[in-house]
Amino acid sequence: MCSMDKMESGTKTYMSLYPEGSTDGGLRLGNIVPDFKMETTMGDFDSFHEWKSGKWAILFSHPADFTPVCTTEIGRLALKYDKLKEMDCLVATLSVDPVKSHTDWLNDVVAHCENEIEIKFPIIGDSDRSISTKYGMIDPGTSDEQSLPLTIRAVFIINPENKLMLSLNYPACVGRNMDEIVRCVEALQLSYQKSIATPANWPNNHADIPMADGTRSTEFKGSVFLLPTVSEEDAKKSYPNYHSCEVPSKINYLRLVKKEDVEAAA
């Protein structure tokens, strides 16, 4: 059987399209994220890169302490922390408030959450806005003129090589969905290891699909796509039970593989 280790992973294939650094100073997918010193609620660290060394990490910014939406977001993120830890993914959050403000505010966060929680991740104080500026969360050209210079609601998911794999930006008036953030980490980690890509709405995709014999199947719910770069020969050797979705073009590019088959592949 062809070893999946010899196939390019989804991450390596797609990240080859993106440079490790941008030409205009902006932070984009595939770039090495900026390093920085961290003053946090759990102590000071000389390097963000060293703090997360060899691990996945989420950098999660919120506009300000003692604000309603941010209070719920940190509480809901705390509920997902143990799940993310099991996935070997670190979490750090950030705002332009000083660390003392974070520490005082966390009492409100814990009290307000309807579930019993403990904040097990550090919250970074970025009172000089240097980190927020490096990550494009705040505009250095206008922030000094604003009476309320807040960071956007940003999420950066960073791989073990310190490359930016995914970013999400939300306005101050819309809270983030923590289930979606966990889903993104799961999808990115699977693609990081295997030559696959996850469909829309994964893992709730392809719950009922037509088969060549006219019947319908529910067996492919949560399945993933083989990358177009995987040859037919390798696909058949590694995944003999993969399913090709029939389409009018007759092009065989919608090749579904059950997640358990991907995880079991060598």
PDB file of C-alpha atoms in Angstrom:
ATOM      1  CA  MET A   1       0.000   0.000   0.000  1.00  0.00           C
ATOM      2  CA  CYS A   2       1.233   3.485  -0.808  1.00  0.00           C
ATOM      3  CA  SER A   3       2.247   5.343   2.345  1.00  0.00           C
ATOM      4  CA  MET A   4       0.381   8.603   2.951  1.00  0.00           C
ATOM      5  CA  ASP A   5       3.616   9.962   4.405  1.00  0.00           C
ATOM      6  CA  LYS A   6       4.962  10.193   0.836  1.00  0.00           C
ATOM      7  CA  MET A   7       2.085  12.424  -0.255  1.00  0.00           C
ATOM      8  CA  GLU A   8       2.204  16.159   0.318  1.00  0.00           C
ATOM      9  CA  SER A   9      -0.119  17.238   3.109  1.00  0.00           C
ATOM     10  CA  GLY A  10      -2.874  19.741   2.444  1.00  0.00           C
ATOM     11  CA  THR A  11      -0.996  22.338   4.457  1.00  0.00           C
ATOM     12  CA  LYS A  12       2.281  21.925   2.550  1.00  0.00           C
ATOM     13  CA  THR A  13       0.510  21.957  -0.800  1.00  0.00           C
ATOM     14  CA  TYR A  14      -1.538  25.085  -0.178  1.00  0.00           C
ATOM     15  CA  MET A  15       1.025  26.970   1.903  1.00  0.00           C
ATOM     16  CA  SER A  16       3.471  26.690  -0.993  1.00  0.00           C
ATOM     17  CA  LEU A  17       1.228  29.247  -2.720  1.00  0.00           C
ATOM     18  CA  TYR A  18       1.913  31.824  -0.014  1.00  0.00           C
ATOM     19  CA  PRO A  19       5.256  33.468   0.848  1.00  0.00           C
ATOM     20  CA  GLU A  20       6.642  33.369   4.399  1.00  0.00           C
ATOM     21  CA  GLY A  21       6.816  37.158   4.437  1.00  0.00           C
ATOM     22  CA  SER A  22       4.839  39.920   2.749  1.00  0.00           C
ATOM     23  CA  THR A  23       6.359  42.641   0.574  1.00  0.00           C
ATOM     24  CA  ASP A  24       4.328  45.475   2.107  1.00  0.00           C
ATOM     25  CA  GLY A  25       4.535  44.628   5.806  1.00  0.00           C
ATOM     26  CA  GLY A  26       0.999  43.240   6.049  1.00  0.00           C
ATOM     27  CA  LEU A  27       0.311  39.927   7.771  1.00  0.00           C
ATOM     28  CA  ARG A  28      -1.162  37.322   5.440  1.00  0.00           C
ATOM     29  CA  LEU A  29      -1.777  33.582   5.316  1.00  0.00           C
ATOM     30  CA  GLY A  30       1.454  31.604   5.160  1.00  0.00           C
ATOM     31  CA  ASN A  31       3.531  34.409   6.677  1.00  0.00           C
ATOM     32  CA  ILE A  32       5.722  33.829   9.716  1.00  0.00           C
ATOM     33  CA  VAL A  33       3.867  35.725  12.443  1.00  0.00           C
ATOM     34  CA  PRO A  34       5.695  38.531  14.265  1.00  0.00           C
ATOM     35  CA  ASP A  35       7.413  37.631  17.524  1.00  0.00           C
ATOM     36  CA  PHE A  36       6.946  39.778  20.634  1.00  0.00           C
ATOM     37  CA  LYS A  37       7.512  39.950  24.372  1.00  0.00           C
ATOM     38  CA  MET A  38       4.460  39.091  26.479  1.00  0.00           C
ATOM     39  CA  GLU A  39       3.281  40.704  29.703  1.00  0.00           C
ATOM     40  CA  THR A  40       0.395  38.497  30.780  1.00  0.00           C
ATOM     41  CA  THR A  41      -1.888  37.493  33.616  1.00  0.00           C
ATOM     42  CA  MET A  42       0.282  34.383  33.994  1.00  0.00           C
ATOM     43  CA  GLY A  43       3.661  36.106  34.027  1.00  0.00           C
ATOM     44  CA  ASP A  44       6.037  37.627  31.519  1.00  0.00           C
ATOM     45  CA  PHE A  45       7.585  35.835  28.547  1.00  0.00           C
ATOM     46  CA  ASP A  46      10.493  37.018  26.401  1.00  0.00           C
ATOM     47  CA  SER A  47       9.170  35.517  23.176  1.00  0.00           C
ATOM     48  CA  PHE A  48       5.770  34.484  21.832  1.00  0.00           C
ATOM     49  CA  HIS A  49       7.534  32.094  19.440  1.00  0.00           C
ATOM     50  CA  GLU A  50       9.386  30.435  22.321  1.00  0.00           C
ATOM     51  CA  TRP A  51       6.220  30.274  24.452  1.00  0.00           C
ATOM     52  CA  LYS A  52       4.430  28.292  21.726  1.00  0.00           C
ATOM     53  CA  SER A  53       7.527  26.460  20.475  1.00  0.00           C
ATOM     54  CA  GLY A  54       6.549  23.455  18.337  1.00  0.00           C
ATOM     55  CA  LYS A  55       2.828  23.784  19.055  1.00  0.00           C
ATOM     56  CA  TRP A  56      -0.311  25.121  17.456  1.00  0.00           C
ATOM     57  CA  ALA A  57      -1.551  28.337  19.006  1.00  0.00           C
ATOM     58  CA  ILE A  58      -4.513  30.692  18.901  1.00  0.00           C
ATOM     59  CA  LEU A  59      -3.951  34.419  19.415  1.00  0.00           C
ATOM     60  CA  PHE A  60      -7.353  35.879  20.257  1.00  0.00           C
ATOM     61  CA  SER A  61      -7.815  39.625  20.637  1.00  0.00           C
ATOM     62  CA  HIS A  62     -10.717  41.452  22.271  1.00  0.00           C
ATOM     63  CA  PRO A  63     -11.438  45.181  22.080  1.00  0.00           C
ATOM     64  CA  ALA A  64     -11.511  46.027  25.797  1.00  0.00           C
ATOM     65  CA  ASP A  65     -11.924  44.740  29.342  1.00  0.00           C
ATOM     66  CA  PHE A  66     -15.156  45.427  31.227  1.00  0.00           C
ATOM     67  CA  THR A  67     -17.254  45.325  28.050  1.00  0.00           C
ATOM     68  CA  PRO A  68     -20.256  43.011  27.581  1.00  0.00           C
ATOM     69  CA  VAL A  69     -19.426  40.994  24.447  1.00  0.00           C
ATOM     70  CA  CYS A  70     -15.791  40.473  25.438  1.00  0.00           C
ATOM     71  CA  THR A  71     -16.887  39.171  28.836  1.00  0.00           C
ATOM     72  CA  THR A  72     -18.958  36.435  27.204  1.00  0.00           C
ATOM     73  CA  GLU A  73     -16.252  35.598  24.656  1.00  0.00           C
ATOM     74  CA  ILE A  74     -13.523  34.959  27.230  1.00  0.00           C
ATOM     75  CA  GLY A  75     -15.968  32.858  29.249  1.00  0.00           C
ATOM     76  CA  ARG A  76     -16.956  30.727  26.269  1.00  0.00           C
ATOM     77  CA  LEU A  77     -13.314  30.365  25.189  1.00  0.00           C
ATOM     78  CA  ALA A  78     -12.497  29.122  28.687  1.00  0.00           C
ATOM     79  CA  LEU A  79     -15.098  26.376  28.221  1.00  0.00           C
ATOM     80  CA  LYS A  80     -13.245  25.203  25.094  1.00  0.00           C
ATOM     81  CA  TYR A  81      -9.774  25.392  26.591  1.00  0.00           C
ATOM     82  CA  ASP A  82      -9.513  21.766  27.741  1.00  0.00           C
ATOM     83  CA  LYS A  83     -10.610  20.569  24.284  1.00  0.00           C
ATOM     84  CA  LEU A  84      -7.977  22.749  22.627  1.00  0.00           C
ATOM     85  CA  LYS A  85      -5.343  21.562  25.092  1.00  0.00           C
ATOM     86  CA  GLU A  86      -6.134  17.956  24.128  1.00  0.00           C
ATOM     87  CA  MET A  87      -5.436  19.018  20.545  1.00  0.00           C
ATOM     88  CA  ASP A  88      -2.032  20.389  21.659  1.00  0.00           C
ATOM     89  CA  CYS A  89      -3.158  23.924  20.837  1.00  0.00           C
ATOM     90  CA  LEU A  90      -2.187  26.798  23.119  1.00  0.00           C
ATOM     91  CA  VAL A  91      -4.382  29.858  23.661  1.00  0.00           C
ATOM     92  CA  ALA A  92      -3.428  33.457  24.418  1.00  0.00           C
ATOM     93  CA  THR A  93      -5.767  36.426  24.381  1.00  0.00           C
ATOM     94  CA  LEU A  94      -4.948  40.115  24.120  1.00  0.00           C
ATOM     95  CA  SER A  95      -6.269  43.651  24.389  1.00  0.00           C
ATOM     96  CA  VAL A  96      -4.735  47.108  24.773  1.00  0.00           C
ATOM     97  CA  ASP A  97      -5.623  47.143  28.477  1.00  0.00           C
ATOM     98  CA  PRO A  98      -2.841  46.666  31.055  1.00  0.00           C
ATOM     99  CA  VAL A  99      -2.425  43.329  32.822  1.00  0.00           C
ATOM    100  CA  LYS A 100      -3.830  44.718  36.108  1.00  0.00           C
ATOM    101  CA  SER A 101      -7.076  45.561  34.316  1.00  0.00           C
ATOM    102  CA  HIS A 102      -7.241  42.020  32.879  1.00  0.00           C
ATOM    103  CA  THR A 103      -6.771  40.477  36.320  1.00  0.00           C
ATOM    104  CA  ASP A 104      -9.514  42.582  37.889  1.00  0.00           C
ATOM    105  CA  TRP A 105     -11.899  41.975  34.985  1.00  0.00           C
ATOM    106  CA  LEU A 106     -11.518  38.194  35.060  1.00  0.00           C
ATOM    107  CA  ASN A 107     -13.485  38.099  38.316  1.00  0.00           C
ATOM    108  CA  ASP A 108     -16.467  39.420  36.344  1.00  0.00           C
ATOM    109  CA  VAL A 109     -15.874  36.968  33.499  1.00  0.00           C
ATOM    110  CA  VAL A 110     -15.947  33.972  35.841  1.00  0.00           C
ATOM    111  CA  ALA A 111     -18.966  35.272  37.764  1.00  0.00           C
ATOM    112  CA  HIS A 112     -21.022  36.002  34.643  1.00  0.00           C
ATOM    113  CA  CYS A 113     -20.490  32.691  32.802  1.00  0.00           C
ATOM    114  CA  GLU A 114     -23.411  30.327  33.385  1.00  0.00           C
ATOM    115  CA  ASN A 115     -20.967  27.408  33.584  1.00  0.00           C
ATOM    116  CA  GLU A 116     -18.295  26.959  36.232  1.00  0.00           C
ATOM    117  CA  ILE A 117     -15.070  28.043  34.554  1.00  0.00           C
ATOM    118  CA  GLU A 118     -11.417  28.706  35.246  1.00  0.00           C
ATOM    119  CA  ILE A 119      -9.304  30.952  33.034  1.00  0.00           C
ATOM    120  CA  LYS A 120      -6.318  28.714  32.263  1.00  0.00           C
ATOM    121  CA  PHE A 121      -4.781  30.763  29.447  1.00  0.00           C
ATOM    122  CA  PRO A 122      -2.792  34.019  29.612  1.00  0.00           C
ATOM    123  CA  ILE A 123      -4.262  37.388  28.688  1.00  0.00           C
ATOM    124  CA  ILE A 124      -1.661  39.729  27.221  1.00  0.00           C
ATOM    125  CA  GLY A 125      -1.476  43.404  28.116  1.00  0.00           C
ATOM    126  CA  ASP A 126      -0.702  45.487  25.031  1.00  0.00           C
ATOM    127  CA  SER A 127      -1.043  48.956  26.473  1.00  0.00           C
ATOM    128  CA  ASP A 128       1.472  50.449  24.028  1.00  0.00           C
ATOM    129  CA  ARG A 129      -0.417  48.791  21.143  1.00  0.00           C
ATOM    130  CA  SER A 130       2.801  47.433  19.638  1.00  0.00           C
ATOM    131  CA  ILE A 131       1.533  43.851  19.253  1.00  0.00           C
ATOM    132  CA  SER A 132      -1.844  44.989  17.930  1.00  0.00           C
ATOM    133  CA  THR A 133      -0.076  47.125  15.353  1.00  0.00           C
ATOM    134  CA  LYS A 134       2.254  44.313  14.215  1.00  0.00           C
ATOM    135  CA  TYR A 135      -0.717  42.000  13.684  1.00  0.00           C
ATOM    136  CA  GLY A 136      -2.825  44.575  11.842  1.00  0.00           C
ATOM    137  CA  MET A 137      -5.453  44.751  14.578  1.00  0.00           C
ATOM    138  CA  ILE A 138      -5.116  48.492  14.911  1.00  0.00           C
ATOM    139  CA  ASP A 139      -4.017  51.248  12.527  1.00  0.00           C
ATOM    140  CA  PRO A 140      -0.919  53.052  13.818  1.00  0.00           C
ATOM    141  CA  GLY A 141      -1.705  56.043  11.637  1.00  0.00           C
ATOM    142  CA  THR A 142      -5.042  56.763  13.286  1.00  0.00           C
ATOM    143  CA  SER A 143      -5.047  55.082  16.705  1.00  0.00           C
ATOM    144  CA  ASP A 144      -3.419  58.028  18.482  1.00  0.00           C
ATOM    145  CA  GLU A 145      -6.214  60.283  17.276  1.00  0.00           C
ATOM    146  CA  GLN A 146      -9.022  58.027  18.492  1.00  0.00           C
ATOM    147  CA  SER A 147     -10.646  58.570  21.859  1.00  0.00           C
ATOM    148  CA  LEU A 148     -11.237  54.801  22.090  1.00  0.00           C
ATOM    149  CA  PRO A 149      -8.453  53.002  20.169  1.00  0.00           C
ATOM    150  CA  LEU A 150      -9.669  49.405  20.376  1.00  0.00           C
ATOM    151  CA  THR A 151      -8.354  46.318  18.657  1.00  0.00           C
ATOM    152  CA  ILE A 152     -10.726  44.484  16.356  1.00  0.00           C
ATOM    153  CA  ARG A 153     -12.018  41.053  17.373  1.00  0.00           C
ATOM    154  CA  ALA A 154      -9.309  38.998  15.684  1.00  0.00           C
ATOM    155  CA  VAL A 155      -8.405  35.310  15.718  1.00  0.00           C
ATOM    156  CA  PHE A 156      -5.048  34.063  14.452  1.00  0.00           C
ATOM    157  CA  ILE A 157      -4.469  30.305  14.230  1.00  0.00           C
ATOM    158  CA  ILE A 158      -0.751  29.605  13.968  1.00  0.00           C
ATOM    159  CA  ASN A 159       0.941  26.299  13.141  1.00  0.00           C
ATOM    160  CA  PRO A 160       4.020  24.751  14.845  1.00  0.00           C
ATOM    161  CA  GLU A 161       6.334  26.500  12.344  1.00  0.00           C
ATOM    162  CA  ASN A 162       4.883  29.891  13.391  1.00  0.00           C
ATOM    163  CA  LYS A 163       3.041  30.309  10.091  1.00  0.00           C
ATOM    164  CA  LEU A 164      -0.350  31.983  10.005  1.00  0.00           C
ATOM    165  CA  MET A 165      -2.838  29.349   8.872  1.00  0.00           C
ATOM    166  CA  LEU A 166      -6.142  31.167   9.377  1.00  0.00           C
ATOM    167  CA  SER A 167      -7.358  34.576  10.502  1.00  0.00           C
ATOM    168  CA  LEU A 168     -10.813  35.863  11.382  1.00  0.00           C
ATOM    169  CA  ASN A 169     -11.829  39.491  11.874  1.00  0.00           C
ATOM    170  CA  TYR A 170     -15.044  40.549  13.578  1.00  0.00           C
ATOM    171  CA  PRO A 171     -16.402  44.009  14.413  1.00  0.00           C
ATOM    172  CA  ALA A 172     -16.877  45.081  18.019  1.00  0.00           C
ATOM    173  CA  CYS A 173     -20.637  44.506  17.868  1.00  0.00           C
ATOM    174  CA  VAL A 174     -20.517  40.780  16.920  1.00  0.00           C
ATOM    175  CA  GLY A 175     -19.280  38.055  19.265  1.00  0.00           C
ATOM    176  CA  ARG A 176     -17.368  35.055  17.941  1.00  0.00           C
ATOM    177  CA  ASN A 177     -18.496  31.427  17.837  1.00  0.00           C
ATOM    178  CA  MET A 178     -16.044  29.255  19.806  1.00  0.00           C
ATOM    179  CA  ASP A 179     -17.329  26.051  18.210  1.00  0.00           C
ATOM    180  CA  GLU A 180     -16.250  27.433  14.830  1.00  0.00           C
ATOM    181  CA  ILE A 181     -12.785  28.249  16.125  1.00  0.00           C
ATOM    182  CA  VAL A 182     -12.343  24.700  17.464  1.00  0.00           C
ATOM    183  CA  ARG A 183     -13.665  23.317  14.172  1.00  0.00           C
ATOM    184  CA  CYS A 184     -11.096  25.346  12.251  1.00  0.00           C
ATOM    185  CA  VAL A 185      -8.246  24.031  14.393  1.00  0.00           C
ATOM    186  CA  GLU A 186      -9.459  20.452  13.868  1.00  0.00           C
ATOM    187  CA  ALA A 187      -9.661  20.948  10.102  1.00  0.00           C
ATOM    188  CA  LEU A 188      -6.268  22.639   9.907  1.00  0.00           C
ATOM    189  CA  GLN A 189      -4.579  19.926  11.941  1.00  0.00           C
ATOM    190  CA  LEU A 190      -6.074  17.174   9.774  1.00  0.00           C
ATOM    191  CA  SER A 191      -4.925  18.910   6.599  1.00  0.00           C
ATOM    192  CA  TYR A 192      -1.529  19.550   8.220  1.00  0.00           C
ATOM    193  CA  GLN A 193      -1.011  15.790   8.479  1.00  0.00           C
ATOM    194  CA  LYS A 194      -2.768  14.403   5.397  1.00  0.00           C
ATOM    195  CA  SER A 195      -3.344  15.308   1.733  1.00  0.00           C
ATOM    196  CA  ILE A 196      -6.950  16.332   2.240  1.00  0.00           C
ATOM    197  CA  ALA A 197      -9.181  19.386   2.397  1.00  0.00           C
ATOM    198  CA  THR A 198     -12.390  19.769   4.405  1.00  0.00           C
ATOM    199  CA  PRO A 199     -15.669  20.622   2.609  1.00  0.00           C
ATOM    200  CA  ALA A 200     -18.084  23.387   3.548  1.00  0.00           C
ATOM    201  CA  ASN A 201     -19.907  22.759   6.835  1.00  0.00           C
ATOM    202  CA  TRP A 202     -17.514  19.934   7.772  1.00  0.00           C
ATOM    203  CA  PRO A 203     -18.051  17.699   9.737  1.00  0.00           C
ATOM    204  CA  ASN A 204     -21.775  17.997   8.952  1.00  0.00           C
ATOM    205  CA  ASN A 205     -21.248  17.729   5.195  1.00  0.00           C
ATOM    206  CA  HIS A 206     -22.468  15.110   2.699  1.00  0.00           C
ATOM    207  CA  ALA A 207     -24.996  13.628   5.112  1.00  0.00           C
ATOM    208  CA  ASP A 208     -27.082  12.180   2.247  1.00  0.00           C
ATOM    209  CA  ILE A 209     -25.548  11.684  -1.200  1.00  0.00           C
ATOM    210  CA  PRO A 210     -26.670   9.877  -4.383  1.00  0.00           C
ATOM    211  CA  MET A 211     -24.804   6.743  -5.446  1.00  0.00           C
ATOM    212  CA  ALA A 212     -24.129   5.398  -8.945  1.00  0.00           C
ATOM    213  CA  ASP A 213     -26.758   2.643  -8.569  1.00  0.00           C
ATOM    214  CA  GLY A 214     -29.527   5.154  -7.867  1.00  0.00           C
ATOM    215  CA  THR A 215     -29.593   4.634  -4.102  1.00  0.00           C
ATOM    216  CA  ARG A 216     -28.590   7.194  -1.516  1.00  0.00           C
ATOM    217  CA  SER A 217     -25.989   6.868   1.220  1.00  0.00           C
ATOM    218  CA  THR A 218     -25.550   8.459   4.646  1.00  0.00           C
ATOM    219  CA  GLU A 219     -22.180   6.806   5.230  1.00  0.00           C
ATOM    220  CA  PHE A 220     -20.104   9.756   4.018  1.00  0.00           C
ATOM    221  CA  LYS A 221     -21.238  12.349   6.555  1.00  0.00           C
ATOM    222  CA  GLY A 222     -18.147  14.122   7.840  1.00  0.00           C
ATOM    223  CA  SER A 223     -15.963  12.894   5.011  1.00  0.00           C
ATOM    224  CA  VAL A 224     -13.156  14.945   3.489  1.00  0.00           C
ATOM    225  CA  PHE A 225     -11.881  15.588  -0.030  1.00  0.00           C
ATOM    226  CA  LEU A 226      -8.647  14.236  -1.444  1.00  0.00           C
ATOM    227  CA  LEU A 227      -6.526  17.034  -2.861  1.00  0.00           C
ATOM    228  CA  PRO A 228      -6.480  17.352  -6.651  1.00  0.00           C
ATOM    229  CA  THR A 229      -2.707  16.767  -6.450  1.00  0.00           C
ATOM    230  CA  VAL A 230      -3.253  13.164  -5.271  1.00  0.00           C
ATOM    231  CA  SER A 231      -2.972  10.910  -8.329  1.00  0.00           C
ATOM    232  CA  GLU A 232      -5.651   8.341  -9.139  1.00  0.00           C
ATOM    233  CA  GLU A 233      -3.081   5.608  -8.605  1.00  0.00           C
ATOM    234  CA  ASP A 234      -2.179   6.803  -5.107  1.00  0.00           C
ATOM    235  CA  ALA A 235      -5.826   7.433  -4.248  1.00  0.00           C
ATOM    236  CA  LYS A 236      -6.819   3.882  -5.191  1.00  0.00           C
ATOM    237  CA  LYS A 237      -3.868   2.348  -3.340  1.00  0.00           C
ATOM    238  CA  SER A 238      -4.330   4.313  -0.127  1.00  0.00           C
ATOM    239  CA  TYR A 239      -8.101   4.689  -0.132  1.00  0.00           C
ATOM    240  CA  PRO A 240      -9.680   1.910  -2.201  1.00  0.00           C
ATOM    241  CA  ASN A 241     -13.115   2.823  -0.811  1.00  0.00           C
ATOM    242  CA  TYR A 242     -13.045   6.501  -1.716  1.00  0.00           C
ATOM    243  CA  HIS A 243     -16.182   7.795  -3.411  1.00  0.00           C
ATOM    244  CA  SER A 244     -16.239   9.984  -6.519  1.00  0.00           C
ATOM    245  CA  CYS A 245     -19.232  12.314  -6.674  1.00  0.00           C
ATOM    246  CA  GLU A 246     -20.721  12.330 -10.152  1.00  0.00           C
ATOM    247  CA  VAL A 247     -21.099  15.753 -11.760  1.00  0.00           C
ATOM    248  CA  PRO A 248     -22.099  16.886 -15.279  1.00  0.00           C
ATOM    249  CA  SER A 249     -18.509  17.774 -16.216  1.00  0.00           C
ATOM    250  CA  LYS A 250     -17.455  14.124 -15.668  1.00  0.00           C
ATOM    251  CA  ILE A 251     -14.234  15.427 -14.087  1.00  0.00           C
ATOM    252  CA  ASN A 252     -13.195  13.237 -11.172  1.00  0.00           C
ATOM    253  CA  TYR A 253     -12.244  15.913  -8.651  1.00  0.00           C
ATOM    254  CA  LEU A 254     -14.894  15.446  -5.932  1.00  0.00           C
ATOM    255  CA  ARG A 255     -13.279  12.440  -4.239  1.00  0.00           C
ATOM    256  CA  LEU A 256     -14.667  11.786  -0.778  1.00  0.00           C
ATOM    257  CA  VAL A 257     -12.829   9.799   1.886  1.00  0.00           C
ATOM    258  CA  LYS A 258     -14.314   8.948   5.257  1.00  0.00           C
ATOM    259  CA  LYS A 259     -12.507  10.712   8.097  1.00  0.00           C
ATOM    260  CA  GLU A 260     -11.837   7.435   9.901  1.00  0.00           C
ATOM    261  CA  ASP A 261     -10.133   6.084   6.766  1.00  0.00           C
ATOM    262  CA  VAL A 262      -7.906   9.147   6.620  1.00  0.00           C
ATOM    263  CA  GLU A 263      -6.957   8.849  10.272  1.00  0.00           C
ATOM    264  CA  ALA A 264      -6.233   5.125   9.863  1.00  0.00           C
ATOM    265  CA  ALA A 265      -4.029   5.577   6.778  1.00  0.00           C
ATOM    266  CA  ALA A 266      -0.305   5.071   7.297  1.00  0.00           C
TER     267      ALA A 266
END
